[in-house]
Amino acid sequence: TAITTATPIQSTECFSLITPNDIINPIWNTKAGGNSFPASPGYGIGQYPPHEGPQNAFDLSVDTKYLSFGNDVEGDSTGEEGLHTGFYVTPNRDLSCAQGFYFTTADDFPERDPMMITIEGSYESNLTLGSSWNLIYNGPSGLEIDPGRKSTGMDKYILDEQWFASYRVLVTAIRDQGNATQYSQFHLVGK
């Protein structure tokens, strides 16, 4: 089980675990503990707009965003649009311990804001296998109260002392029914 806390962590102890130079692997149709399925550029199921890919969530600019359609079928709402999408990444550093995170909202469509997420960690080499991942967070995104567009949500803290080489982040609920999920920035912090 993943444990979270509202107890602040001293900011001098933490740094950003994911940098703009890290390779971000977009995924969709993926649940915590399940296998990862790669997403691709495009405008259909399992895709993201070519200029709104996952690297944008780490470019330190609120003027870009990562938008993922997930199971969106044009003209046919399933209620699953944008869900179970996200990314995995192996930061260019040694093992790290995630201690918290925060999101920055995109420029439009608040209904696409992530509301619930999972974060998993791994020290395995085959990151497409669900068995490679350990759940470290399952809960609110910090955007429960809409901060507005291009704005940072609340810090969320992870009470977990495990060290990992890779991380996987998945959106499991959005603010309201929409055709995608999107966010401008995601910061995973730790030591």
PDB file of C-alpha atoms in Angstrom:
ATOM      1  CA  THR A   1       0.000   0.000   0.000  1.00  0.00           C
ATOM      2  CA  ALA A   2       1.117   3.519  -0.705  1.00  0.00           C
ATOM      3  CA  ILE A   3       1.316   5.914   2.213  1.00  0.00           C
ATOM      4  CA  THR A   4       0.978   9.680   1.962  1.00  0.00           C
ATOM      5  CA  THR A   5       1.338  12.437   4.496  1.00  0.00           C
ATOM      6  CA  ALA A   6       0.571  16.115   4.816  1.00  0.00           C
ATOM      7  CA  THR A   7       3.707  16.709   6.888  1.00  0.00           C
ATOM      8  CA  PRO A   8       5.975  19.142   5.016  1.00  0.00           C
ATOM      9  CA  ILE A   9       9.434  18.018   3.999  1.00  0.00           C
ATOM     10  CA  GLN A  10      12.267  20.500   4.377  1.00  0.00           C
ATOM     11  CA  SER A  11      12.820  21.915   0.888  1.00  0.00           C
ATOM     12  CA  THR A  12      16.582  22.048   1.439  1.00  0.00           C
ATOM     13  CA  GLU A  13      16.564  18.239   1.523  1.00  0.00           C
ATOM     14  CA  CYS A  14      14.789  17.815  -1.833  1.00  0.00           C
ATOM     15  CA  PHE A  15      15.619  18.358  -5.474  1.00  0.00           C
ATOM     16  CA  SER A  16      13.845  17.705  -8.760  1.00  0.00           C
ATOM     17  CA  LEU A  17      14.310  14.047  -9.701  1.00  0.00           C
ATOM     18  CA  ILE A  18      13.334  14.446 -13.378  1.00  0.00           C
ATOM     19  CA  THR A  19      15.066  16.985 -15.629  1.00  0.00           C
ATOM     20  CA  PRO A  20      14.327  18.334 -19.131  1.00  0.00           C
ATOM     21  CA  ASN A  21      17.154  16.135 -20.481  1.00  0.00           C
ATOM     22  CA  ASP A  22      15.644  12.839 -19.282  1.00  0.00           C
ATOM     23  CA  ILE A  23      13.890  10.591 -21.809  1.00  0.00           C
ATOM     24  CA  ILE A  24      10.171  10.452 -21.040  1.00  0.00           C
ATOM     25  CA  ASN A  25       8.277   7.382 -22.282  1.00  0.00           C
ATOM     26  CA  PRO A  26       4.572   8.127 -22.922  1.00  0.00           C
ATOM     27  CA  ILE A  27       2.093   5.363 -22.056  1.00  0.00           C
ATOM     28  CA  TRP A  28      -1.643   4.713 -22.141  1.00  0.00           C
ATOM     29  CA  ASN A  29      -4.096   1.913 -21.222  1.00  0.00           C
ATOM     30  CA  THR A  30      -1.873   1.245 -18.208  1.00  0.00           C
ATOM     31  CA  LYS A  31      -2.844   0.671 -14.579  1.00  0.00           C
ATOM     32  CA  ALA A  32      -0.695   0.462 -11.454  1.00  0.00           C
ATOM     33  CA  GLY A  33       0.845  -3.001 -11.329  1.00  0.00           C
ATOM     34  CA  GLY A  34       0.004  -3.619 -14.996  1.00  0.00           C
ATOM     35  CA  ASN A  35       2.095  -3.677 -18.141  1.00  0.00           C
ATOM     36  CA  SER A  36       2.989  -0.372 -19.860  1.00  0.00           C
ATOM     37  CA  PHE A  37       1.631   0.259 -23.356  1.00  0.00           C
ATOM     38  CA  PRO A  38       3.441   2.925 -25.423  1.00  0.00           C
ATOM     39  CA  ALA A  39       1.519   5.980 -26.625  1.00  0.00           C
ATOM     40  CA  SER A  40       2.400   7.621 -29.937  1.00  0.00           C
ATOM     41  CA  PRO A  41       2.053  11.041 -31.586  1.00  0.00           C
ATOM     42  CA  GLY A  42      -1.292  11.616 -33.310  1.00  0.00           C
ATOM     43  CA  TYR A  43      -4.918  12.470 -32.649  1.00  0.00           C
ATOM     44  CA  GLY A  44      -6.555   9.117 -31.929  1.00  0.00           C
ATOM     45  CA  ILE A  45      -6.823   6.393 -29.326  1.00  0.00           C
ATOM     46  CA  GLY A  46      -3.584   5.917 -27.380  1.00  0.00           C
ATOM     47  CA  GLN A  47      -2.054   9.080 -28.807  1.00  0.00           C
ATOM     48  CA  TYR A  48      -1.052  12.634 -27.929  1.00  0.00           C
ATOM     49  CA  PRO A  49      -0.780  15.671 -30.239  1.00  0.00           C
ATOM     50  CA  PRO A  50       2.723  15.736 -31.789  1.00  0.00           C
ATOM     51  CA  HIS A  51       3.603  19.112 -30.204  1.00  0.00           C
ATOM     52  CA  GLU A  52       2.020  18.262 -26.836  1.00  0.00           C
ATOM     53  CA  GLY A  53       4.090  15.245 -25.844  1.00  0.00           C
ATOM     54  CA  PRO A  54       5.318  14.131 -22.428  1.00  0.00           C
ATOM     55  CA  GLN A  55       8.664  15.963 -22.629  1.00  0.00           C
ATOM     56  CA  ASN A  56       6.678  19.202 -22.291  1.00  0.00           C
ATOM     57  CA  ALA A  57       5.798  18.316 -18.678  1.00  0.00           C
ATOM     58  CA  PHE A  58       9.479  18.752 -17.767  1.00  0.00           C
ATOM     59  CA  ASP A  59      10.554  21.711 -19.933  1.00  0.00           C
ATOM     60  CA  LEU A  60      10.030  24.265 -17.114  1.00  0.00           C
ATOM     61  CA  SER A  61       7.576  26.289 -19.254  1.00  0.00           C
ATOM     62  CA  VAL A  62       3.919  26.862 -18.339  1.00  0.00           C
ATOM     63  CA  ASP A  63       3.272  27.686 -22.005  1.00  0.00           C
ATOM     64  CA  THR A  64       3.532  24.024 -23.056  1.00  0.00           C
ATOM     65  CA  LYS A  65       1.616  20.938 -21.947  1.00  0.00           C
ATOM     66  CA  TYR A  66       1.361  17.162 -22.138  1.00  0.00           C
ATOM     67  CA  LEU A  67      -2.059  16.136 -23.478  1.00  0.00           C
ATOM     68  CA  SER A  68      -3.053  12.480 -23.751  1.00  0.00           C
ATOM     69  CA  PHE A  69      -6.256  11.161 -25.304  1.00  0.00           C
ATOM     70  CA  GLY A  70      -6.131   7.659 -23.875  1.00  0.00           C
ATOM     71  CA  ASN A  71      -9.312   5.823 -24.893  1.00  0.00           C
ATOM     72  CA  ASP A  72     -10.975   8.834 -26.546  1.00  0.00           C
ATOM     73  CA  VAL A  73     -13.164   7.800 -29.454  1.00  0.00           C
ATOM     74  CA  GLU A  74     -14.455  10.804 -31.386  1.00  0.00           C
ATOM     75  CA  GLY A  75     -18.207  11.179 -30.896  1.00  0.00           C
ATOM     76  CA  ASP A  76     -18.424   8.251 -28.450  1.00  0.00           C
ATOM     77  CA  SER A  77     -17.849   9.114 -24.788  1.00  0.00           C
ATOM     78  CA  THR A  78     -16.811   6.191 -22.607  1.00  0.00           C
ATOM     79  CA  GLY A  79     -16.004   8.152 -19.438  1.00  0.00           C
ATOM     80  CA  GLU A  80     -12.450   6.780 -19.676  1.00  0.00           C
ATOM     81  CA  GLU A  81     -11.006   9.489 -21.931  1.00  0.00           C
ATOM     82  CA  GLY A  82      -7.531  10.495 -20.776  1.00  0.00           C
ATOM     83  CA  LEU A  83      -7.461   7.982 -17.926  1.00  0.00           C
ATOM     84  CA  HIS A  84      -4.717   5.406 -17.348  1.00  0.00           C
ATOM     85  CA  THR A  85      -2.275   7.552 -19.315  1.00  0.00           C
ATOM     86  CA  GLY A  86       1.037   8.995 -18.240  1.00  0.00           C
ATOM     87  CA  PHE A  87       4.704   8.168 -18.584  1.00  0.00           C
ATOM     88  CA  TYR A  88       7.686   6.358 -17.170  1.00  0.00           C
ATOM     89  CA  VAL A  89      11.197   7.708 -16.902  1.00  0.00           C
ATOM     90  CA  THR A  90      14.657   6.653 -15.762  1.00  0.00           C
ATOM     91  CA  PRO A  91      16.295   9.890 -14.586  1.00  0.00           C
ATOM     92  CA  ASN A  92      19.962  10.411 -15.517  1.00  0.00           C
ATOM     93  CA  ARG A  93      21.171   9.987 -11.941  1.00  0.00           C
ATOM     94  CA  ASP A  94      21.815   7.315  -9.362  1.00  0.00           C
ATOM     95  CA  LEU A  95      19.007   5.822  -7.308  1.00  0.00           C
ATOM     96  CA  SER A  96      16.653   8.355  -5.740  1.00  0.00           C
ATOM     97  CA  CYS A  97      13.896   8.464  -3.144  1.00  0.00           C
ATOM     98  CA  ALA A  98      10.707  10.313  -4.161  1.00  0.00           C
ATOM     99  CA  GLN A  99       9.329  12.413  -1.308  1.00  0.00           C
ATOM    100  CA  GLY A 100       6.708  14.571  -2.994  1.00  0.00           C
ATOM    101  CA  PHE A 101       5.338  16.098  -6.173  1.00  0.00           C
ATOM    102  CA  TYR A 102       3.236  18.896  -7.618  1.00  0.00           C
ATOM    103  CA  PHE A 103       1.456  19.640 -10.887  1.00  0.00           C
ATOM    104  CA  THR A 104       1.051  22.854 -12.883  1.00  0.00           C
ATOM    105  CA  THR A 105      -2.195  23.138 -14.843  1.00  0.00           C
ATOM    106  CA  ALA A 106      -2.362  23.603 -18.604  1.00  0.00           C
ATOM    107  CA  ASP A 107      -3.605  26.706 -20.408  1.00  0.00           C
ATOM    108  CA  ASP A 108      -7.228  25.660 -20.985  1.00  0.00           C
ATOM    109  CA  PHE A 109      -9.994  23.100 -20.296  1.00  0.00           C
ATOM    110  CA  PRO A 110      -9.911  22.632 -16.497  1.00  0.00           C
ATOM    111  CA  GLU A 111     -12.036  19.493 -16.889  1.00  0.00           C
ATOM    112  CA  ARG A 112      -8.878  17.768 -18.182  1.00  0.00           C
ATOM    113  CA  ASP A 113      -6.880  18.404 -14.980  1.00  0.00           C
ATOM    114  CA  PRO A 114      -5.641  15.207 -13.302  1.00  0.00           C
ATOM    115  CA  MET A 115      -7.448  14.638  -9.987  1.00  0.00           C
ATOM    116  CA  MET A 116      -6.136  11.225  -8.894  1.00  0.00           C
ATOM    117  CA  ILE A 117      -2.826   9.620  -9.785  1.00  0.00           C
ATOM    118  CA  THR A 118      -0.566   6.701  -9.002  1.00  0.00           C
ATOM    119  CA  ILE A 119       3.219   6.830  -8.743  1.00  0.00           C
ATOM    120  CA  GLU A 120       5.334   3.690  -8.903  1.00  0.00           C
ATOM    121  CA  GLY A 121       9.054   3.107  -8.591  1.00  0.00           C
ATOM    122  CA  SER A 122      11.325   0.466 -10.109  1.00  0.00           C
ATOM    123  CA  TYR A 123      14.930  -0.661 -10.113  1.00  0.00           C
ATOM    124  CA  GLU A 124      14.320  -3.286 -12.827  1.00  0.00           C
ATOM    125  CA  SER A 125      15.481  -3.034 -16.453  1.00  0.00           C
ATOM    126  CA  ASN A 126      12.285  -4.144 -18.262  1.00  0.00           C
ATOM    127  CA  LEU A 127       9.976  -1.224 -17.541  1.00  0.00           C
ATOM    128  CA  THR A 128       7.133  -2.421 -19.761  1.00  0.00           C
ATOM    129  CA  LEU A 129       6.376  -5.273 -17.330  1.00  0.00           C
ATOM    130  CA  GLY A 130       3.892  -4.499 -14.584  1.00  0.00           C
ATOM    131  CA  SER A 131       5.806  -6.764 -12.204  1.00  0.00           C
ATOM    132  CA  SER A 132       8.762  -4.353 -12.412  1.00  0.00           C
ATOM    133  CA  TRP A 133       6.840  -1.624 -10.559  1.00  0.00           C
ATOM    134  CA  ASN A 134       6.203  -0.928  -6.849  1.00  0.00           C
ATOM    135  CA  LEU A 135       3.325   1.374  -5.872  1.00  0.00           C
ATOM    136  CA  ILE A 136       4.486   4.298  -3.723  1.00  0.00           C
ATOM    137  CA  TYR A 137       1.546   6.725  -4.097  1.00  0.00           C
ATOM    138  CA  ASN A 138      -2.156   6.360  -4.895  1.00  0.00           C
ATOM    139  CA  GLY A 139      -4.178   9.482  -4.206  1.00  0.00           C
ATOM    140  CA  PRO A 140      -5.050  13.098  -5.018  1.00  0.00           C
ATOM    141  CA  SER A 141      -2.983  15.099  -7.503  1.00  0.00           C
ATOM    142  CA  GLY A 142      -2.912  18.352  -5.527  1.00  0.00           C
ATOM    143  CA  LEU A 143      -5.275  19.999  -8.018  1.00  0.00           C
ATOM    144  CA  GLU A 144      -8.451  19.256  -6.036  1.00  0.00           C
ATOM    145  CA  ILE A 145      -8.964  23.000  -5.669  1.00  0.00           C
ATOM    146  CA  ASP A 146      -8.570  24.488  -9.137  1.00  0.00           C
ATOM    147  CA  PRO A 147      -5.660  26.978  -8.916  1.00  0.00           C
ATOM    148  CA  GLY A 148      -6.525  28.435 -12.338  1.00  0.00           C
ATOM    149  CA  ARG A 149      -4.812  27.969 -15.667  1.00  0.00           C
ATOM    150  CA  LYS A 150      -1.001  27.760 -15.879  1.00  0.00           C
ATOM    151  CA  SER A 151      -0.932  27.585 -12.073  1.00  0.00           C
ATOM    152  CA  THR A 152       0.703  25.257  -9.584  1.00  0.00           C
ATOM    153  CA  GLY A 153      -1.380  23.017  -7.352  1.00  0.00           C
ATOM    154  CA  MET A 154      -0.730  21.942  -3.775  1.00  0.00           C
ATOM    155  CA  ASP A 155       2.392  20.014  -2.837  1.00  0.00           C
ATOM    156  CA  LYS A 156       1.735  16.347  -2.096  1.00  0.00           C
ATOM    157  CA  TYR A 157       4.102  14.314   0.033  1.00  0.00           C
ATOM    158  CA  ILE A 158       5.073  10.670  -0.214  1.00  0.00           C
ATOM    159  CA  LEU A 159       5.945   8.807   2.954  1.00  0.00           C
ATOM    160  CA  ASP A 160       8.171   6.147   1.476  1.00  0.00           C
ATOM    161  CA  GLU A 161      11.847   5.481   2.045  1.00  0.00           C
ATOM    162  CA  GLN A 162      12.421   3.178  -0.943  1.00  0.00           C
ATOM    163  CA  TRP A 163      15.069   4.109  -3.489  1.00  0.00           C
ATOM    164  CA  PHE A 164      14.428   3.571  -7.196  1.00  0.00           C
ATOM    165  CA  ALA A 165      16.071   4.088 -10.582  1.00  0.00           C
ATOM    166  CA  SER A 166      12.813   4.693 -12.512  1.00  0.00           C
ATOM    167  CA  TYR A 167       9.352   6.142 -11.917  1.00  0.00           C
ATOM    168  CA  ARG A 168       5.939   5.666 -13.533  1.00  0.00           C
ATOM    169  CA  VAL A 169       3.111   8.202 -13.160  1.00  0.00           C
ATOM    170  CA  LEU A 170      -0.484   7.486 -14.242  1.00  0.00           C
ATOM    171  CA  VAL A 171      -3.633   9.617 -14.195  1.00  0.00           C
ATOM    172  CA  THR A 172      -6.569   7.642 -12.771  1.00  0.00           C
ATOM    173  CA  ALA A 173      -9.228  10.402 -12.594  1.00  0.00           C
ATOM    174  CA  ILE A 174      -9.743  13.849 -14.135  1.00  0.00           C
ATOM    175  CA  ARG A 175     -11.705  16.871 -12.880  1.00  0.00           C
ATOM    176  CA  ASP A 176     -14.713  16.335 -15.142  1.00  0.00           C
ATOM    177  CA  GLN A 177     -15.584  14.264 -18.166  1.00  0.00           C
ATOM    178  CA  GLY A 178     -13.496  15.455 -21.092  1.00  0.00           C
ATOM    179  CA  ASN A 179     -11.794  14.003 -24.133  1.00  0.00           C
ATOM    180  CA  ALA A 180      -8.274  13.911 -22.656  1.00  0.00           C
ATOM    181  CA  THR A 181      -6.073  14.644 -19.681  1.00  0.00           C
ATOM    182  CA  GLN A 182      -3.482  17.411 -19.709  1.00  0.00           C
ATOM    183  CA  TYR A 183      -1.000  19.217 -17.495  1.00  0.00           C
ATOM    184  CA  SER A 184       1.712  21.774 -18.111  1.00  0.00           C
ATOM    185  CA  GLN A 185       4.336  20.605 -15.621  1.00  0.00           C
ATOM    186  CA  PHE A 186       4.954  17.726 -13.227  1.00  0.00           C
ATOM    187  CA  HIS A 187       7.654  17.966 -10.581  1.00  0.00           C
ATOM    188  CA  LEU A 188       8.736  14.878  -8.663  1.00  0.00           C
ATOM    189  CA  VAL A 189      11.025  15.872  -5.813  1.00  0.00           C
ATOM    190  CA  GLY A 190      13.135  13.833  -3.451  1.00  0.00           C
ATOM    191  CA  LYS A 191      16.653  12.940  -2.453  1.00  0.00           C
TER     192      LYS A 191
END
